[in-house]
Short mmCIF file of C-alpha atoms and ligand atoms in Angstrom, two decimals:
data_model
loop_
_atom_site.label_atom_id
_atom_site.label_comp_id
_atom_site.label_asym_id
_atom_site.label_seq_id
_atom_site.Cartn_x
_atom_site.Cartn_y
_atom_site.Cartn_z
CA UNK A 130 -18.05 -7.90 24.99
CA UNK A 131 -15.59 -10.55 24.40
CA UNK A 132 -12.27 -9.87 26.95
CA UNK A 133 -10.51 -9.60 23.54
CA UNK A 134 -12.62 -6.23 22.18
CA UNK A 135 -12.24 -4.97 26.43
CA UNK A 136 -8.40 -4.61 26.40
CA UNK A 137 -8.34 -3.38 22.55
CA UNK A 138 -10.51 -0.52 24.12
CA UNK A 139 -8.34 -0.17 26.80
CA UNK A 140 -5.23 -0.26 24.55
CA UNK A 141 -7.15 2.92 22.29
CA UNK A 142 -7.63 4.60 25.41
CA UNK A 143 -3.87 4.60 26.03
CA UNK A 144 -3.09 5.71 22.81
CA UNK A 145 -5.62 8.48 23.00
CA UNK A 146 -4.72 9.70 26.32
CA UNK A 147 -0.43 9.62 24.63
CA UNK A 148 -1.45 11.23 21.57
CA UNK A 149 -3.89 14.00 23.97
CA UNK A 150 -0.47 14.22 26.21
CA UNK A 151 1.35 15.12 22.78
CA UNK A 152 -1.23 17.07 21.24
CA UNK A 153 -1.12 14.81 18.37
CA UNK A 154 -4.28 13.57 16.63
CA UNK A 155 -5.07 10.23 17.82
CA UNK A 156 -5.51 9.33 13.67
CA UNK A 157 -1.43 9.66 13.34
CA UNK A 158 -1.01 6.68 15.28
CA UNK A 159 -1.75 2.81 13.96
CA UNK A 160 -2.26 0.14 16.47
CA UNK A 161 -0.69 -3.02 15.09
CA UNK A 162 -2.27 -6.27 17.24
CA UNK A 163 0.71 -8.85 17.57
CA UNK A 164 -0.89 -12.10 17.41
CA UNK A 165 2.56 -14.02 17.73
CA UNK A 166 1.62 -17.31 19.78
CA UNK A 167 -2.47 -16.84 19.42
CA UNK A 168 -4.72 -18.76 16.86
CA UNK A 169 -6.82 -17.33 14.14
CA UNK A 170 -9.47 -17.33 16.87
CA UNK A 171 -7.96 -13.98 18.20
CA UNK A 172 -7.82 -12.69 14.74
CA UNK A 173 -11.13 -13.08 14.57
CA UNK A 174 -12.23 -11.67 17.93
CA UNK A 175 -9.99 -8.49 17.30
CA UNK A 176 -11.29 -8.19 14.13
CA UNK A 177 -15.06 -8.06 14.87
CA UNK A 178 -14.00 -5.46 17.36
CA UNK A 179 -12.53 -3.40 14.68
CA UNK A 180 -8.93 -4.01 14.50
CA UNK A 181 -7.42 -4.38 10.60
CA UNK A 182 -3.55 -4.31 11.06
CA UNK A 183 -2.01 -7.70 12.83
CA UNK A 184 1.75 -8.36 13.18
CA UNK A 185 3.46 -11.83 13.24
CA UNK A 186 6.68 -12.83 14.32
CA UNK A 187 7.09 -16.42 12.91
CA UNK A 188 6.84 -16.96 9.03
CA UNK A 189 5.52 -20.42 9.44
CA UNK A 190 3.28 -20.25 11.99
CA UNK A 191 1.86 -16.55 10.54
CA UNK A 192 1.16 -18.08 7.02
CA UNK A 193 -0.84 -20.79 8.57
CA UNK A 194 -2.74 -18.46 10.18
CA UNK A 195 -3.63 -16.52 7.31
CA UNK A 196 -4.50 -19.20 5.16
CA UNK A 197 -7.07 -20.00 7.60
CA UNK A 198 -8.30 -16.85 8.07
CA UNK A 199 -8.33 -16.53 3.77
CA UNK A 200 -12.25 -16.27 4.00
CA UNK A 201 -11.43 -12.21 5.50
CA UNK A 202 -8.21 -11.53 3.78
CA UNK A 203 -9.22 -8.46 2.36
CA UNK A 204 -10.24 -7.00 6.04
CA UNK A 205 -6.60 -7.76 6.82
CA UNK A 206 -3.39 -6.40 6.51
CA UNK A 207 -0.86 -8.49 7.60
CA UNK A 208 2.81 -7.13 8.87
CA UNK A 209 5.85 -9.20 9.65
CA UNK A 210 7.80 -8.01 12.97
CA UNK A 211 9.87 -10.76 13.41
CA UNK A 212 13.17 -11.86 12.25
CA UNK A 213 13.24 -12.95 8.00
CA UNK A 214 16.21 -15.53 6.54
CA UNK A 215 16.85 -15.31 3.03
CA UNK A 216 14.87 -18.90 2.42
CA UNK A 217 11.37 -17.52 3.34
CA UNK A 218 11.42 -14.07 1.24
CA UNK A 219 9.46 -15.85 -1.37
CA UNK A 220 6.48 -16.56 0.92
CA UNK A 221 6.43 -13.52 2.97
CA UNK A 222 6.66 -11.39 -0.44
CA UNK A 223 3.65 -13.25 -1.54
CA UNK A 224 1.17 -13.41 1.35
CA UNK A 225 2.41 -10.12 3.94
CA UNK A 226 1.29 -6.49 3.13
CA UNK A 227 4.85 -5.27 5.31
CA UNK A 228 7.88 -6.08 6.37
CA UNK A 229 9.26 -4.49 9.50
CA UNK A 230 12.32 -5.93 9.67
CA UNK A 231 14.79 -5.36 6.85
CA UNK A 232 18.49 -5.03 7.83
CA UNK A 233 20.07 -5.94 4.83
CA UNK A 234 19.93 -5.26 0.91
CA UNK A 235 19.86 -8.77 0.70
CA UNK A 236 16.36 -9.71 2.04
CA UNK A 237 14.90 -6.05 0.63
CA UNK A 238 16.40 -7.49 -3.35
CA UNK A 239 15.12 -10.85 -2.92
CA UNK A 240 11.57 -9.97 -1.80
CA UNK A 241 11.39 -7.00 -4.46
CA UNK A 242 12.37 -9.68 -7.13
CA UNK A 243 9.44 -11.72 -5.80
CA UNK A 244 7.01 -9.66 -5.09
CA UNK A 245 4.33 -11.13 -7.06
CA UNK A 246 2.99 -8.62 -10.53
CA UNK A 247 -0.53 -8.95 -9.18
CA UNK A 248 0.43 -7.62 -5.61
CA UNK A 249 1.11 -3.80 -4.90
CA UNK A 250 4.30 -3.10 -3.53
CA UNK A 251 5.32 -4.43 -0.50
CA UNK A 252 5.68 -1.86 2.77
CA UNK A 253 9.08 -1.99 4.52
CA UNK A 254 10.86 -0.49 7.18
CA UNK A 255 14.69 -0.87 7.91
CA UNK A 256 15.17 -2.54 11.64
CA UNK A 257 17.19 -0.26 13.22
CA UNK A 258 20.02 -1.67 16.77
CA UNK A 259 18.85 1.49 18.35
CA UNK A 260 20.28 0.42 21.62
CA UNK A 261 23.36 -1.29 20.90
CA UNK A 262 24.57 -4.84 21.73
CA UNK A 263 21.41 -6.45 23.32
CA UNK A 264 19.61 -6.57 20.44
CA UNK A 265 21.60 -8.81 17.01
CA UNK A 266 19.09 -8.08 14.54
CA UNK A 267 19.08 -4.61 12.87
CA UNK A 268 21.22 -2.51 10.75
CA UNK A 269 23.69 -0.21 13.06
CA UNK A 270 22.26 3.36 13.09
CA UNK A 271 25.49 4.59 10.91
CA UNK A 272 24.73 2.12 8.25
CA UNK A 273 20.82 3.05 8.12
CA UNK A 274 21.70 6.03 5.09
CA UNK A 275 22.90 3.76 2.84
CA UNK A 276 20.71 0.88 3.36
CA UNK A 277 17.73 3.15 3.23
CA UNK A 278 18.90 4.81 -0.33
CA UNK A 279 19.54 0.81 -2.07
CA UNK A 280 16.31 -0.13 -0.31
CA UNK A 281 14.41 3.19 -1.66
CA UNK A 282 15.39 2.51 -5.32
CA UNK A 283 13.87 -1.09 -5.53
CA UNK A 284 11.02 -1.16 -7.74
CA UNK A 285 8.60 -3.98 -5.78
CA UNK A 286 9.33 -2.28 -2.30
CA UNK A 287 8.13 1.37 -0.68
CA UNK A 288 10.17 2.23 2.48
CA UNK A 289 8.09 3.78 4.85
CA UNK A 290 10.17 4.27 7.62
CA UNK A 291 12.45 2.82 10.82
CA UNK A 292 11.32 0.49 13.34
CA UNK A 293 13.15 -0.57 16.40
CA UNK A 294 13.25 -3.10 19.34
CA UNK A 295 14.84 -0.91 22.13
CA UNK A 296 15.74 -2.67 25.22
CA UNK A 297 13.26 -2.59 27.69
CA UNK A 298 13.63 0.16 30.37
CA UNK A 299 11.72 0.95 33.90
CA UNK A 300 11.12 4.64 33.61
CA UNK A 301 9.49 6.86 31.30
CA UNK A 302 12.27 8.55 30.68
CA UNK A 303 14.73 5.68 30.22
CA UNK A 304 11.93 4.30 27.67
CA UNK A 305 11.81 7.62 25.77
CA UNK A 306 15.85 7.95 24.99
CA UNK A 307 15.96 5.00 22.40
CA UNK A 308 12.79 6.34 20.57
CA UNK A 309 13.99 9.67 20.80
CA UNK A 310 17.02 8.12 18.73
CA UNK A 311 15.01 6.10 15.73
CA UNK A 312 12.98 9.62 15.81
CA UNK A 313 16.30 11.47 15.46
CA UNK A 314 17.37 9.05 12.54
CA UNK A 315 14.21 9.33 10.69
CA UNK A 316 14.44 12.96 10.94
CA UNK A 317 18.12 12.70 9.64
CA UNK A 318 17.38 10.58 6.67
CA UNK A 319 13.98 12.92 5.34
CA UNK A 320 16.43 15.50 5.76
CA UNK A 321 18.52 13.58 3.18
CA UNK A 322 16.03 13.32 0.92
CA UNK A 323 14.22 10.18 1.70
CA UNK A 324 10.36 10.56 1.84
CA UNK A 325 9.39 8.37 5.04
CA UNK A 326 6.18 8.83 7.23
CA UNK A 327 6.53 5.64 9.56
CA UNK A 328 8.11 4.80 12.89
CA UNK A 329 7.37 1.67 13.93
CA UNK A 330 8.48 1.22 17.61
CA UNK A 331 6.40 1.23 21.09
CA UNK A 332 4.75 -2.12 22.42
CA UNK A 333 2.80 -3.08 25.66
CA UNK A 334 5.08 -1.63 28.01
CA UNK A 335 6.35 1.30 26.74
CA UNK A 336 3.70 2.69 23.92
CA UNK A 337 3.07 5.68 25.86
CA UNK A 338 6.76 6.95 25.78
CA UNK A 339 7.17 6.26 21.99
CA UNK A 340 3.96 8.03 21.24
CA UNK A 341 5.41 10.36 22.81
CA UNK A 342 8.77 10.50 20.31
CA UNK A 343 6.82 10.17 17.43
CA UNK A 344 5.89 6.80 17.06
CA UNK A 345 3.19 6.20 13.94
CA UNK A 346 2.55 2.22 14.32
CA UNK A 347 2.94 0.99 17.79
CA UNK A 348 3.04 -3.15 18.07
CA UNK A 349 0.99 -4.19 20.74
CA UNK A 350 0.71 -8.13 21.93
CA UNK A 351 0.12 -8.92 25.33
CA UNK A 352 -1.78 -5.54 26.55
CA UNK A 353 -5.06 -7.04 24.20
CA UNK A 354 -4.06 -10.94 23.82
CA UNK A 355 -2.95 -11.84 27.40
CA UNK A 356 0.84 -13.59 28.25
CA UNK A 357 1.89 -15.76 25.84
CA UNK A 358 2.28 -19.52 26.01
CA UNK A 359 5.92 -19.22 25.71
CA UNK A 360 8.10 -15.84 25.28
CA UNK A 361 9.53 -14.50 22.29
CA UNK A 362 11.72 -15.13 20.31
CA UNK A 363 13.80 -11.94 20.22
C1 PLP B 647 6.09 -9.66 20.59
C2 PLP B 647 6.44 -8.37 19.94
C3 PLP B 647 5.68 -7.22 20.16
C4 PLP B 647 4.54 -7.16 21.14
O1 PLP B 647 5.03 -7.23 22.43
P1 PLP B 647 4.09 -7.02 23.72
O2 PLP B 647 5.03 -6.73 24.82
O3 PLP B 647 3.36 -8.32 23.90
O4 PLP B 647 3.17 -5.92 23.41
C5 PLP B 647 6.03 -6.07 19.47
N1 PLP B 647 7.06 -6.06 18.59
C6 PLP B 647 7.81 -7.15 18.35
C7 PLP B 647 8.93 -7.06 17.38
C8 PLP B 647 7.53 -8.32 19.03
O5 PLP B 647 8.31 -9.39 18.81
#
């Protein structure tokens, strides 16, 4: 067993166990693999033990990591997590399957204008400040209504849902306040009359308290790649 496939396992298991805790089937929970910082080589390896759903960070270094994993594109469905400028929507609208990270009708216009015809529509999710000033990137929980109504009406996009970077926090209950929050919002905007089935928030640290809100994709690096060369960039 490569050491790769050993901590995916270990990562299920912890999802398991959350969604056991939470008595919710283990099925309403995707685990996205964050390969920020790791070479195709861990694609690989994750793949062969299963894994489909991979998120990036970086625009340039993702796309040259899926052009060189083009021989298995169809095995995988690629999600950007990190932060997009207004220069790059053309690329990411033609090579990701989602986009994490919208906070402005900007970026959600441009990549629904260049989405290309052949492609179906791309998956977003508005990137919600769910914890105030630490984080910059992310619509402000007030503004999420009427960003999530443009967003909902543009033909090349489907909004699934929220996703969040909360600050990190030592306790389980400090961790599940800010997920509690995104949950709270989500709840708020169905309510509204949005249709949205995804909350994107929970990584290595702290997957077992957003399971625990309601967290459908958690984003999961280091717990099944190892530390990173260098840290993140946000
Ligand atoms: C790097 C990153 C992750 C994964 O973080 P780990 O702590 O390594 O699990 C998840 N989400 C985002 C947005 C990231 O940038």
């Amino acid at each position: 067993m490569s050491s790769v496939e050993a901590k995916l396992q270990q990562v299920r298991t912890r999802i398991a166990t959350a969604c056991a805790t939470s008595q919710r089937p283990v099925q309403s929970v995707t685990l996205l693999a964050v390969t920020k910082t790791f070479g195709p080589q861990a694609v690989r390896d994750a793949l062969a033990a299963g894994q489909h759903a991979f998120g990036e960070n970086y625009v340039q270094e993702a796309l040259e990591k899926i052009e060189s994993l083009a021989d298995v594109r169809e095995q995988l469905e690629w999600h950007l997590i990190g932060p997009l400028q207004s220069n790059k929507t053309r690329v990411v609208a033609a090579h990701f399957d989602w986009v994490h990270t919208i906070d402005r009708l900007k970026l959600a216009e441009r990549l629904s204008a260049q989405r290309p015809e052949q492609l179906p529509p791309l998956q977003v999710c508005l990137q919600v400040n769910i914890s105030g000033e630490g984080s910059k990137s992310g619509v402000a929980p007030e503004d999420a209504s009427a960003l999530a109504e443009a967003v909902s009406a543009l033909p090349r996009l489907r909004l699934r849902g929220l996703m969040a970077i909360p600050e990190p926090a030592g306790d389980f209950d400090a961790q599940r306040a800010p997920h509690r929050a995104l949950a709270r919002l989500l709840f708020d905007l169905n309510a509204a009359g949005q249709v949205l089935d995804t909350l994107s928030m929970g990584m290595s640290a702290d997957l077992e308290a957003a399971i625990a809100e309601g967290a459908t994709i958690v984003r999961v690096g280091s717990a099944i790649f190892g530390d990173r060369p260098r840290p993140a960039a946000n």
